[in-house]
Each structure stands twice: as C-alpha cells, then as structure tokens.
XYZ file of C-alpha atoms in Angstrom:
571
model
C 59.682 83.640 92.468
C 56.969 86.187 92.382
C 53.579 84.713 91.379
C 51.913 85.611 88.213
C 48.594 87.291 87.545
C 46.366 83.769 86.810
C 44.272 84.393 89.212
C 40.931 86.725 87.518
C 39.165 86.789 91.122
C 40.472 89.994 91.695
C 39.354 91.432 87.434
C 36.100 90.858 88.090
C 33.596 93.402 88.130
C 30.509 92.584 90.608
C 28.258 95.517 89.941
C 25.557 95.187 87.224
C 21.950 94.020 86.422
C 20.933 90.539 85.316
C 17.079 89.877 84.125
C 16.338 86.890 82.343
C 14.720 86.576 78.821
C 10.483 88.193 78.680
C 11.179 89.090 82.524
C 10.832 92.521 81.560
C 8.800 94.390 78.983
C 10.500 96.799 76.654
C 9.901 100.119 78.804
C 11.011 98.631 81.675
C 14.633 97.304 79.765
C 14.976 100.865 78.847
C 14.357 101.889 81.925
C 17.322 99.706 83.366
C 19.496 100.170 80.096
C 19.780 104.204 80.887
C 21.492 103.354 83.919
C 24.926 103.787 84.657
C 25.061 100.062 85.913
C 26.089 97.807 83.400
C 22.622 95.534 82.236
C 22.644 91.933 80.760
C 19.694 89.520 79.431
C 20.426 86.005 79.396
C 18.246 84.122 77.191
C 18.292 80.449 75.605
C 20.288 82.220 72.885
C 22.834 83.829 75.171
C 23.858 86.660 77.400
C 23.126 90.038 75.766
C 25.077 93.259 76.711
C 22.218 95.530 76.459
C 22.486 99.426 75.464
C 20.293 102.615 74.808
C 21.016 104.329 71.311
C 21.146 108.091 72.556
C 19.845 109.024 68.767
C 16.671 107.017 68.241
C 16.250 105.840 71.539
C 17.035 101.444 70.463
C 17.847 99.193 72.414
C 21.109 97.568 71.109
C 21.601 93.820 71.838
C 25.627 92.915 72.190
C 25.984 88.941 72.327
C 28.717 88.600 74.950
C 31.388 85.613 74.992
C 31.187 83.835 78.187
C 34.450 82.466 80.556
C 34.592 80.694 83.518
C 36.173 81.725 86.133
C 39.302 79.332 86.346
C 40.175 80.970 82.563
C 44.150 82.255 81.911
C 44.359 85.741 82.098
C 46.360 85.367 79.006
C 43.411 83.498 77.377
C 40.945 86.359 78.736
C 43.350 89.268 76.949
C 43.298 87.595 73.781
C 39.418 86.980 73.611
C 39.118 91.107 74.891
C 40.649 91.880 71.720
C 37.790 90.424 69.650
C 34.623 91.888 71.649
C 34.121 94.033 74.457
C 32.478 92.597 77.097
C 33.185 89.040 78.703
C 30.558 87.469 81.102
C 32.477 85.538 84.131
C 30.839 81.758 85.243
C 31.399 80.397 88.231
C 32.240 76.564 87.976
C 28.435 75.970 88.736
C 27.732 78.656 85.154
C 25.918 81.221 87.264
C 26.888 84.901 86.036
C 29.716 85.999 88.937
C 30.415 89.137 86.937
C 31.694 90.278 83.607
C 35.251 91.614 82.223
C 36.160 94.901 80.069
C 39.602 95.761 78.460
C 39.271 99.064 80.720
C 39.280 96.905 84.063
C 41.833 94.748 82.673
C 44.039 97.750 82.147
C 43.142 99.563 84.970
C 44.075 96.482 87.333
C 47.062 95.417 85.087
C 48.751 98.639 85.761
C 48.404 97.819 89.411
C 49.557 94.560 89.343
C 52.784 96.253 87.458
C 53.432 98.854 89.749
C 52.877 96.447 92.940
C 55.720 94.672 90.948
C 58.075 97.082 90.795
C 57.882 97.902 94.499
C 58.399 94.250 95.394
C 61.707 94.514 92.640
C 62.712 97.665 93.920
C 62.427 96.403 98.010
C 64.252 93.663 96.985
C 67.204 95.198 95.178
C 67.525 98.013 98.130
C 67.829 94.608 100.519
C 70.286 92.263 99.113
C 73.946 92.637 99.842
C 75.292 90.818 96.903
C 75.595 92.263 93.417
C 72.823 92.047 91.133
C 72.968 93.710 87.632
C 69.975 93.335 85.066
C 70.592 94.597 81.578
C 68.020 95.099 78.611
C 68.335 93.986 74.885
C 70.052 96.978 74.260
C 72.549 96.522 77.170
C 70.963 99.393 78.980
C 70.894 98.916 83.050
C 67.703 98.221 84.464
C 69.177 97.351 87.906
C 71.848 97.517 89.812
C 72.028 96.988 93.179
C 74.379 98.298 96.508
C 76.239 95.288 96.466
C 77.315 96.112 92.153
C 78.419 100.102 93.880
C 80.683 98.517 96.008
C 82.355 96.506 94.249
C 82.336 97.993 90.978
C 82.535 101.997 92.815
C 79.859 103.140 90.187
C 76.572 104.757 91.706
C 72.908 103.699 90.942
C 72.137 107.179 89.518
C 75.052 107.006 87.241
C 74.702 104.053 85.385
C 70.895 103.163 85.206
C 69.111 103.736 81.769
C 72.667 103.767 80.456
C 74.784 101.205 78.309
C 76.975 98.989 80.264
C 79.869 98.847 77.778
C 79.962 102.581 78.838
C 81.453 101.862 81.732
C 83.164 98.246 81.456
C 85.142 96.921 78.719
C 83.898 93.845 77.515
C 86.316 91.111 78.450
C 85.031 91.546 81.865
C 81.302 91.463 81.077
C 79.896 87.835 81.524
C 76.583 89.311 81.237
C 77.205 90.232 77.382
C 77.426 86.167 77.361
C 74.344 85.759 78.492
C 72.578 88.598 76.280
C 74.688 87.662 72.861
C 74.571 83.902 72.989
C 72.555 82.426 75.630
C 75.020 80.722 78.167
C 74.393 80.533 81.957
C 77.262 80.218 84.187
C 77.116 79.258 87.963
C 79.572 79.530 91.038
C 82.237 80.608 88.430
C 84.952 82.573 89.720
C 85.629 85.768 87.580
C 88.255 88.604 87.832
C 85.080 91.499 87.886
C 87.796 94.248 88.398
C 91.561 94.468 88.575
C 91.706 94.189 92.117
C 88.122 92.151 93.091
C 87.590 88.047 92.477
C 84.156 87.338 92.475
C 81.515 84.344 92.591
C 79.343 84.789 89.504
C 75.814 83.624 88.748
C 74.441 84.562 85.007
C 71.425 83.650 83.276
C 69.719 85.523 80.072
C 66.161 86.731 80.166
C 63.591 84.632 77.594
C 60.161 86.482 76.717
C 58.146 84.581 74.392
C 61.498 82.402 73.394
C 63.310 85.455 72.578
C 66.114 86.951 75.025
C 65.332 90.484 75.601
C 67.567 91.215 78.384
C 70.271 89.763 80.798
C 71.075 89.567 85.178
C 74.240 88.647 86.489
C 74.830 88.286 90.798
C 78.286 88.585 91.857
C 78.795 87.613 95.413
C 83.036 89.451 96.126
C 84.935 86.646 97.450
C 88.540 88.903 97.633
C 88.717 88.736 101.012
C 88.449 85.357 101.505
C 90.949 84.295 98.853
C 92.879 86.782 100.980
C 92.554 85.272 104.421
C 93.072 82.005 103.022
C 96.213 83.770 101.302
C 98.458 82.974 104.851
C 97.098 79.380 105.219
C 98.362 78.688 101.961
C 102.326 79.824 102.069
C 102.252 78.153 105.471
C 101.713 75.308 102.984
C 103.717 75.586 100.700
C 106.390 76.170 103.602
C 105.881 73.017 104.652
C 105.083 71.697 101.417
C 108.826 72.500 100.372
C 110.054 71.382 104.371
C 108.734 67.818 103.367
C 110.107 67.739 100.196
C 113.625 68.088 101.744
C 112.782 65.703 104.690
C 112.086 62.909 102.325
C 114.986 63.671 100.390
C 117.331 62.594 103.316
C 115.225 60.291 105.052
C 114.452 58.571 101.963
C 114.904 54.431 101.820
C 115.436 51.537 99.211
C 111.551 50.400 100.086
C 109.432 53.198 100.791
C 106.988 51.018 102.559
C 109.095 50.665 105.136
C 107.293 53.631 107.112
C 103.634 51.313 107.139
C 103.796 49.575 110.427
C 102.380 45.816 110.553
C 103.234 42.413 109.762
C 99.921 40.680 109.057
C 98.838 38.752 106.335
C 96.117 41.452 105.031
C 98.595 44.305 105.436
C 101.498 42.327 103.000
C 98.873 41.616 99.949
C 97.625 45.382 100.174
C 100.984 46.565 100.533
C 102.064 44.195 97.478
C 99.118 44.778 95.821
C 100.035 48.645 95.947
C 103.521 48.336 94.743
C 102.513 46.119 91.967
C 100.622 48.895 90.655
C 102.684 51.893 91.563
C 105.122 50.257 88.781
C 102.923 52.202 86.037
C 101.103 55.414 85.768
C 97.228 53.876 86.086
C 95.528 55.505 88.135
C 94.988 54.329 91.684
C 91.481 54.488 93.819
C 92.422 53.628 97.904
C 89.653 52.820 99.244
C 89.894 52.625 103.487
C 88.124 53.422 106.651
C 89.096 56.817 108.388
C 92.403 56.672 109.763
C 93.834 53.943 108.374
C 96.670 56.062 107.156
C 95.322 56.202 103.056
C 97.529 59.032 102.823
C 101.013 57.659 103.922
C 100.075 54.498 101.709
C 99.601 57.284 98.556
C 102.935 58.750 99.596
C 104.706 55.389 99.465
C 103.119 54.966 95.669
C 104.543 57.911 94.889
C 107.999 57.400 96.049
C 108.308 54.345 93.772
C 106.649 55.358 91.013
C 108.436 59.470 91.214
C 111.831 60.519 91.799
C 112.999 62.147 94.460
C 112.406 65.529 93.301
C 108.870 64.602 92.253
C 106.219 66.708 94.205
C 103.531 65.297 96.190
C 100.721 67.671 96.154
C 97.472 66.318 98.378
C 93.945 68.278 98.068
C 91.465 67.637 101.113
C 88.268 67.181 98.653
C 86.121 67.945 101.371
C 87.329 70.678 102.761
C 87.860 73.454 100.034
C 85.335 75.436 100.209
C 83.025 75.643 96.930
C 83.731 79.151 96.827
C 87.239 78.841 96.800
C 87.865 76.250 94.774
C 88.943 77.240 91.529
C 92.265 79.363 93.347
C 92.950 76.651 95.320
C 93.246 74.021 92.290
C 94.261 76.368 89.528
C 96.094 79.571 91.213
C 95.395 83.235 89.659
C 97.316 85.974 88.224
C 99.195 88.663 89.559
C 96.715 91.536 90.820
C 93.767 89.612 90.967
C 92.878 90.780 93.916
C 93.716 93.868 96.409
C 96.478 91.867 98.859
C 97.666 89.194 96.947
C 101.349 88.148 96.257
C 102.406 90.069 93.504
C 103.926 87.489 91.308
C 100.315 85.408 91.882
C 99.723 81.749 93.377
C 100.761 78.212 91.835
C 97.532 76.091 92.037
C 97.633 72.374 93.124
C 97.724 71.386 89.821
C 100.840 73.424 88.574
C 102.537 72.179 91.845
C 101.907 68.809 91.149
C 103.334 68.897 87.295
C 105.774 66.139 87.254
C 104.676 64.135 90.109
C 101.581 63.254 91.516
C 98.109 64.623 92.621
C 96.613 63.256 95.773
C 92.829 63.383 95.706
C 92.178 62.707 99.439
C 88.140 62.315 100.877
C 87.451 62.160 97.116
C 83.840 61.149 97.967
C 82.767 63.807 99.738
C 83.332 66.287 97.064
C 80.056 68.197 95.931
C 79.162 67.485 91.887
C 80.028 71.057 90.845
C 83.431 70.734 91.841
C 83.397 67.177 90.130
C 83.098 68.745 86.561
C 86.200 70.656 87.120
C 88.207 68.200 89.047
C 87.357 65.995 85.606
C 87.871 68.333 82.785
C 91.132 69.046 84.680
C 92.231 65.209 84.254
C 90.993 64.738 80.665
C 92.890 67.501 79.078
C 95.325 68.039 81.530
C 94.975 72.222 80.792
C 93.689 75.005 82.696
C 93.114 78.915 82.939
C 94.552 80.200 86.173
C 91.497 82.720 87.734
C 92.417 86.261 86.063
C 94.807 84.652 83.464
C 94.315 84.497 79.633
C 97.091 81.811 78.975
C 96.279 78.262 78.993
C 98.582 76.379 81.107
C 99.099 72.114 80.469
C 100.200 70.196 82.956
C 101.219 66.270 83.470
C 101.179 64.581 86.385
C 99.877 60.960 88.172
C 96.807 60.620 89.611
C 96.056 59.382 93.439
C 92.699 59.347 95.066
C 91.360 57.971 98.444
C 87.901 57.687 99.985
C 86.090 56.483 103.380
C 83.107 56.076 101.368
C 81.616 53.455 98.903
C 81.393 55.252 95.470
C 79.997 52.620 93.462
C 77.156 53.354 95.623
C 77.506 57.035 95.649
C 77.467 56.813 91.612
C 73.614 54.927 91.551
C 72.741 57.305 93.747
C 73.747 60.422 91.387
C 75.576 61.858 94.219
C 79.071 60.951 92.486
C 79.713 61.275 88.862
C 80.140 58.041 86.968
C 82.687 59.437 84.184
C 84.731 60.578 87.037
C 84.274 57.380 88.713
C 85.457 55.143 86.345
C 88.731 57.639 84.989
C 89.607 57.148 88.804
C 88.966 53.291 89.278
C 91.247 52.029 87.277
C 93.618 50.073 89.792
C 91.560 49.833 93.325
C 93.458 49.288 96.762
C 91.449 48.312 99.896
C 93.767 49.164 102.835
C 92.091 46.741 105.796
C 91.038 48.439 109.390
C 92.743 47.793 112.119
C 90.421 45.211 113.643
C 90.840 42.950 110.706
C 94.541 43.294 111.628
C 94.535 42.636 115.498
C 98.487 41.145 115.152
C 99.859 44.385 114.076
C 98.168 46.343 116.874
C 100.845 44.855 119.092
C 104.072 45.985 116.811
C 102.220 49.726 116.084
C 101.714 50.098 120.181
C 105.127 49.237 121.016
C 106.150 51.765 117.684
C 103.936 54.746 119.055
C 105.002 54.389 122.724
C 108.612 54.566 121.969
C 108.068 57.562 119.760
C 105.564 59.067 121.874
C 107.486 58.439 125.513
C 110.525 60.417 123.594
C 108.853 63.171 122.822
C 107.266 63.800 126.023
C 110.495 63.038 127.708
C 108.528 60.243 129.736
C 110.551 56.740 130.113
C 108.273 54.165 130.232
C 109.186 50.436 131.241
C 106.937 48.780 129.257
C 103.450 47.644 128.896
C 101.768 45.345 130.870
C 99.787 41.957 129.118
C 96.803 43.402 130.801
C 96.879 46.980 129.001
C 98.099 44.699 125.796
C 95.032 42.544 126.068
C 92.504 45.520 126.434
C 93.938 47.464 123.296
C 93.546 43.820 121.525
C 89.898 43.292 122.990
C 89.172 46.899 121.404
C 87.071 47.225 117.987
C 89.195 50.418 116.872
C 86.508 52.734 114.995
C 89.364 55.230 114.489
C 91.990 52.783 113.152
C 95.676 53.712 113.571
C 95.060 57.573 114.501
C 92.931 56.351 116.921
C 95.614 53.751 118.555
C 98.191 56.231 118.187
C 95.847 58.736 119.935
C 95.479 56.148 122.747
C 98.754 55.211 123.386
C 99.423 59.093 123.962
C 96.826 59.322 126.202
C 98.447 56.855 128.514
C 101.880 57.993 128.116
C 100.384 61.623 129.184
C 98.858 59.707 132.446
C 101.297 57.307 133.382
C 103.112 57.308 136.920
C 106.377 56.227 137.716
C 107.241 54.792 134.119
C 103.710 52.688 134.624
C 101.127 52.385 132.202
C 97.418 51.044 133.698
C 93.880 50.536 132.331
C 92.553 53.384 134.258
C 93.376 55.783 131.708
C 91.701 53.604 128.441
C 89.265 55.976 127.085
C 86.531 52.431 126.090
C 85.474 49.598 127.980
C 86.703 46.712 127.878
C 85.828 42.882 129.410
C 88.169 41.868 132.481
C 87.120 38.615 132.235
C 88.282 38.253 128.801
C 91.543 39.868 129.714
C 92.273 37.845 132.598
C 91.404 34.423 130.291
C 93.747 35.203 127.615
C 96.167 36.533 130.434
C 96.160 33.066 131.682
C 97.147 31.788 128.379
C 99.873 33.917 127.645
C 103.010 32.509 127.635
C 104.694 34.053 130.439
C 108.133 33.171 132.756
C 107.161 30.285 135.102
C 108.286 31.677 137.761
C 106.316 32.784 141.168
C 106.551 36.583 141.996
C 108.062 37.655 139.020
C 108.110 41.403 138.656
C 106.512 42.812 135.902
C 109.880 44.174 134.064
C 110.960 40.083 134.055
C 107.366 39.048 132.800
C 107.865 41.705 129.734
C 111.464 40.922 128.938
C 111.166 37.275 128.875
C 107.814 37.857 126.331
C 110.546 40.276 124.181
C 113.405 37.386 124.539
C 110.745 34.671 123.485
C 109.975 37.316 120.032
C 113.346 37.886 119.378
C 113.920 34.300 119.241
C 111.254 33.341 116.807
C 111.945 36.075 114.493
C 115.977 35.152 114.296
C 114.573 32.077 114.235
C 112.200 32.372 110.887
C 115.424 35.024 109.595
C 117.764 31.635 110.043
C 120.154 34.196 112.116
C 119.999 37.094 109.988
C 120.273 39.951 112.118
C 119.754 42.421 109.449
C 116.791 41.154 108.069
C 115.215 40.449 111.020
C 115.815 44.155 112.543
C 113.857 44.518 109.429
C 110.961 42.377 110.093
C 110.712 43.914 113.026
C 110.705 47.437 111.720
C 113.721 48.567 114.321
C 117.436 49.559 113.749
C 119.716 46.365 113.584
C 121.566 48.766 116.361
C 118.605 48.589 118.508
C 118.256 44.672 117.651
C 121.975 44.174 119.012
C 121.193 46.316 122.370
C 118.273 44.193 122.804
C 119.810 40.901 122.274
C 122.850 41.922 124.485
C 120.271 43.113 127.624
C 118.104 40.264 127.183
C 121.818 37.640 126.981
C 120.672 36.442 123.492
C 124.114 35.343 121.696
C-alpha cells in the first residue's frame, strides 16, 4: 500500500517574521510588512497576517485560523478554502510556520507525480497481468504481463475503451465496475486458448466506484503439464475399475487384514452404515489404510460398475483446483484434449466421491468443495452449461476437525454436511494381534514378488515387530517387512535389518513364554511349524472343523489351508 499524504511536516513553510503585539511601533511594522517575507503579529486577540495597501500606504490586519501540526491534510484543504493563510502549532502552540493554498498545490502536484512514478515502476516490474479501467471503461493500465497474454500492446489500448477490444462475456472487470463484486483465485477462460487465475476488485472514491483493476496470473501451462498426470489417471482409473470387476467378492471386507476385537466393530460399524447413502467421515491415523476401508463402503453400497473417484485434498494445488474437480471445455487452453476433461465430480456421477486428507484442505477450496455437495451442479472452467451430478459422499482425515472447526481453520457447515456417520479406524498399536496375521500376509506377497523364498520368521523378529509402537501403521509394517525381505540371506530373516530399536530383554522374556516344541536343539523350521500346527488347530478348533470357514478366518485360500494341514500331518 502506498502511504497517504497525512503527514503536513513536509507543507510547511518556515520562512517569515513573527513580532508580538506593541513590540513594534507602526513605522517599524511597515517597515517589515514591505518585505517579501511573509509578517505575522500575535496578540491576545490572535495571529494577524499583516499587509501594506500599495494605494494609501495601510496596514491591513488578516486574522489567521490556527492548526496544529498533527491536523489531516484533508481537514487543512477544507479550512484553505475559507481564508488564506493558516498558522501551523507545534503540540507545545509555538508558531512552527504557516500554510497557503499555493504551497498546498505546489507540493500536492509533487506528491502526485512522485505517485505516478512509483505506479508506473511498479507496473513496468510485475510479471502478472494487471489491468485498471476508469468509470468510463477507459484503460488506465495495463501491464507486460496483460500483452502477453492478451497480444495487445500498451500503446494500443491505453486511454481507450476496453469493450473495444474484448467482448464482454470475457470481461470480469465490467463486474467489478457495473455492480460491485470482487472475485479471488477464480479460474476464468481470459482468451480462447489461455486459463487464467483472476483477482478483481472495483475502485471506491468517496463511496462511489469510479473505476475498476483486475490481475490475471496465466495458469495454461500448468493445467497443461498436469494434462499427462491426469490420463495416466484415468488409465488407471479405468485399469481398476476392471480389476475389481473380476476380483470382486461376496464381502468386500475381505481385503482388510486383522482379526482383533477393535478391527471387527469398525469394520461392522462401517458396513452398518454403508447400507444407506449418509454420508461417512473416517477418521484414522496416517496409514492405517482409510482409503481401502472407503473402497470397501463403496463396493457394498455401489454396483459393480459404480466409479470410485478419490481426490487427495491436500495435494491439488489451489491454482488448479477448479479443472481438477470440475473439468473444462474443449479449447480452453492451447494443448488440451480436444473433446475437454471430465472433472472428479462428473467421473464420480453414479458412484461415490472420496474426499481423502479432507483436513488439510485450505478454506477457499472449502466453499467450492461445499457448494458442490449442496446443489450437486457445476460450470465446467470455459463452459456455459450447467452440469448436475449425483453421487455418495466419502471423506477421511488424519486430523481432529472438531478442533480444526473452533479454530476457524475448517468450515463448520462443511463439517457437519460431512459428519453425519463417523468411523474411527484404530492404529496399529491398539491392534498388536493383527500385526502377526498382516506380517505373515506382506511377507508372502512381498517374498513373491521379489522372487525371494523365505522360510519363515523367527519368534525373535516376531517379538520385535510386536514390541514396536508403529507411528506409520500398516504402510509402515508393510514397508518393514520389505525391508527385510530385500536383506535377508539364505531364506533368513534377522533383527539386524529393523530400521527402530527395540528391548532384547523384553524379547528374550516373552521368548521364554512362548509356547514352543519341547524339544532340545530344535531347528528353527520345527520351532515355526509346530507354532503354525498349534494355530491351525485352534482355529479348526473355534470353526468346529469347518475348513472353509476357517481358511476364511484366516484370510488364506481353503487350497492353501489343505497344503498346510497335509505338510504339517493335521487330518
């Protein structure tokens, strides 16, 4: 902001003559009065401007009106218009010097011109589009950034009407003038071929709008770039859809690893509300898997040719926001698929929307993300048809946003249209009994696709990954039990390669109380298969024989449950 002219200090005119009242007899007042310096008399009934009449030789007494020196300049204008002269006090009132609408003028005009160099320095610097218009929609400014993107020189355009030159569909900036409205960050179709980022606000003097700016920042070539990223999406977007549709089961739970207690009631809790269309808040620490638990909503509420369509909250840019959720139009921008771009939202019509990191989404992008849910309609960026769309709602979070709401930094009316069913999924250290089945799960899956046999893993390894607090939840685990598959010699798996500390002592302690074959040097391999025999027979056990539904307890193939009964001798 540039500072205004408050400040008097620098109106002030130092140079004149100050006697006091009978100092002086009348010749010598003359005297001083046919000087060019300016002379004053300050007497108990004022300060006098004192003059010579040129025709009779009088002495003319002006009474002047007296300021102080911490006076508006606006204040100081509108007194100038009544008298001629205004004495200056200092906050002590001692005369500091006196005031004149010639001065005022005279260092007005400075003040002005000082202005427009500062206005015109900063126009020549800034690489974004700026465009000021006055009440007449005549250009006052326009800056290098507005000739490149709009190919229209300085020369050309200032001092003449806008309209002349743009038709006005595309000119936000006649908003601004005509009725008053301020946009921000709004994406606009400037050209036919150039998407900008548009800022527009009108210009008030004295509560009246006499003129308009608009700054456009060109964001084409970053819808552009993120053009590729996007069909790679959709590409694999489509490459799911057909994945599910042949891997798909009766339960689609089936996929969450884990047997405990907590991990049934969320999991029951889930399906219990994935039986209607209210909308569901899953709440969960980083890499508890909040995604595959939305997925396995949305394959019982959906059918199978329902899409799934997640959006990373926190990771659109701001910038590109609006083409990410709500697509554009063919030829909005130089480069871009000809037939134009589905946005998340039109991809997820007839299935569901997957807010994911909901909470770290900034407020701006809130107010769209909610006016997209209440009236289910949009505008596509460049397009003049209003498009509806209807589809379930999922969102997840890491964060608390009850907390985020009395803080302001999450909308409440957002809040509460997403709360309406909440799911906590519990971490992994609330869960330690499943840690066991999801290690055995990942190092299977993990020793197969490194081509890497491995023969098991030991109750020491076992009781360190159970010691562990697990910040990073399941990815983490999973991201561990690569690591040692990556490292492991022979088919061996050893502590060496756990990427945390862990307590030996402990280990060795709840080694000792492990149930293990009572036998003296047994080798490792008969250690771990009489632990898997002594599993199998508690879960056929609590399945009274049922070999299907325990191969499904146990989250294997009932053809990998017979192999495993028929190596271990379990009839």
């Amino acid at each position: 902001m540039f500072s205004t002219f408050k400040d008097i200090t620098g109106f002030i005119i130092t140079d004149f003559t100050l006697i006091m009242d009978k100092e002086l007899d009348k010749q010598g007042i003359e005297s001083l009065a046919n000087k060019q310096e300016p002379l004053f008399l300050q007497s108990n009934e004022g300060v006098f401007h004192i003059t010579c009449s040129q025709q009779n030789r009088q002495l003319v007494y002006h009474l002047c009106e007296t300021v102080s020196i911490e006076e508006d300049l606006n204040n100081i204008i509108e007194k100038l218009q009544d008298c001629d002269w205004l004495i200056v006090l200092n906050t002590s009132d001692q005369i500091v010097g006196y005031l004149n609408t010639q001065r005022i003028c005279k260092e007005l005009f400075q003040k002005y011109q000082q202005l427009q160099a500062y206005i015109s320095t900063v126009f020549n610097t800034i690489n974004e589009s700026c465009t000021v218009i006055d009440h007449d929609k005549k250009v006052v400014g326009w800056t290098k950034g507005a000739e490149g993107i709009f190919s229209v020189k300085r020369e050309d355009i200032i001092g003449k009407s806008i309209i002349d030159f743009f038709s006005t569909e595309h000119l936000e900036i006649l908003n601004a003038l005509e009725k008053g409205t301020s946009v921000y960050h709004q994406q606009h179709l400037a050209r036919e071929n150039k998407v900008v980022l548009i800022n527009s606000n009108p210009v008030y003097f004295k509560e009246e709008i006499i003129g308009a700016v608009v700054a456009e920042t060109d964001i084409t070539s970053q819808i552009r770039l993120n053009e590729e990223l996007y069909t790679t999406t959709e590409k694999l977007f489509h490459l799911e859809k057909e994945v599910t549709k042949l891997t798909s089961t009766e339960d689609p739970f089936q996929h969450i690893r884990g047997n405990s207690t907590a991990l049934k009631k969320t999991i029951t809790k889930l399906k219990k509300a994935s039986t209607t269309e209210a909308g569901i808040l899953i709440h969960g620490e980083s890499g508890v898997g909040k995604e595959l638990f939305a997925k396995a909503a949305h394959n019982i509420r959906e059918d199978n040719k329902a899409p799934f369509v997640a959006i990373n909250c926190g990771a659109i840019p701001s910038s590109l926001f609006e083409s990410e959720i709500f697509g554009y139009e063919r030829g909005a921008f130089s480069g871009a698929d000809q037939k134009g771009k589905k946005g998340k939202a039109e991809l997820a019509q007839g299935g569901t929307l997957f807010l994911d990191e909901i909470g770290e989404m900034p407020l701006d992008m809130q107010v769209k993300i909610l006016r997209l849910l209440q009236e289910r309609k949009f505008y596509p960026v460049g397009g003049t048809k209003e498009i509806e769309v209807d589809f379930r709602v999922i969102a997840a979070t890491n964060r608390d946003l009850a907390e985020l709401v009395k803080k302001n930094k999450f909308r409440d009316d957002l809040y509460y249209r997403l709360n309406v069913v909440s799911i906590e999924i519990p971490p992994l250290r609330k869960r330690p009994e499943d840690i066991i089945e999801l290690t055995h799960y990942f190092l299977h899956e993990i020793s197969i696709k490194y081509s890497r046999p491995i023969h098991g893993i030991s109750q020491t390894v076992m009781q360190a990954l159970l010691q562990h607090d697990w910040p990073g939840n399941v990815r983490e685990l999973k991201n561990v039990v690569e690591r040692l598959v990556v490292f492991s010699e022979n088919g061996e798996i050893t502590t060496e390669e756990l990427p945390f500390e862990f307590d030996s002592e402990k280990i060795n302690t709840a080694r000792g109380s492990a149930t293990l074959p009572n036998k003296e040097n047994s080798s490792l391999n008969e250690m771990l298969q009489e632990v898997e025999r002594n599993i199998l027979l508690k879960e056929l056990k609590k399945a009274d024989g049922n070999k299907q539904l325990c191969a499904k307890n146990l989250q294997i193939t009932r053809a990998t449950l017979y192999n495993r009964l028929n190596k271990l001798g379990i009839k």
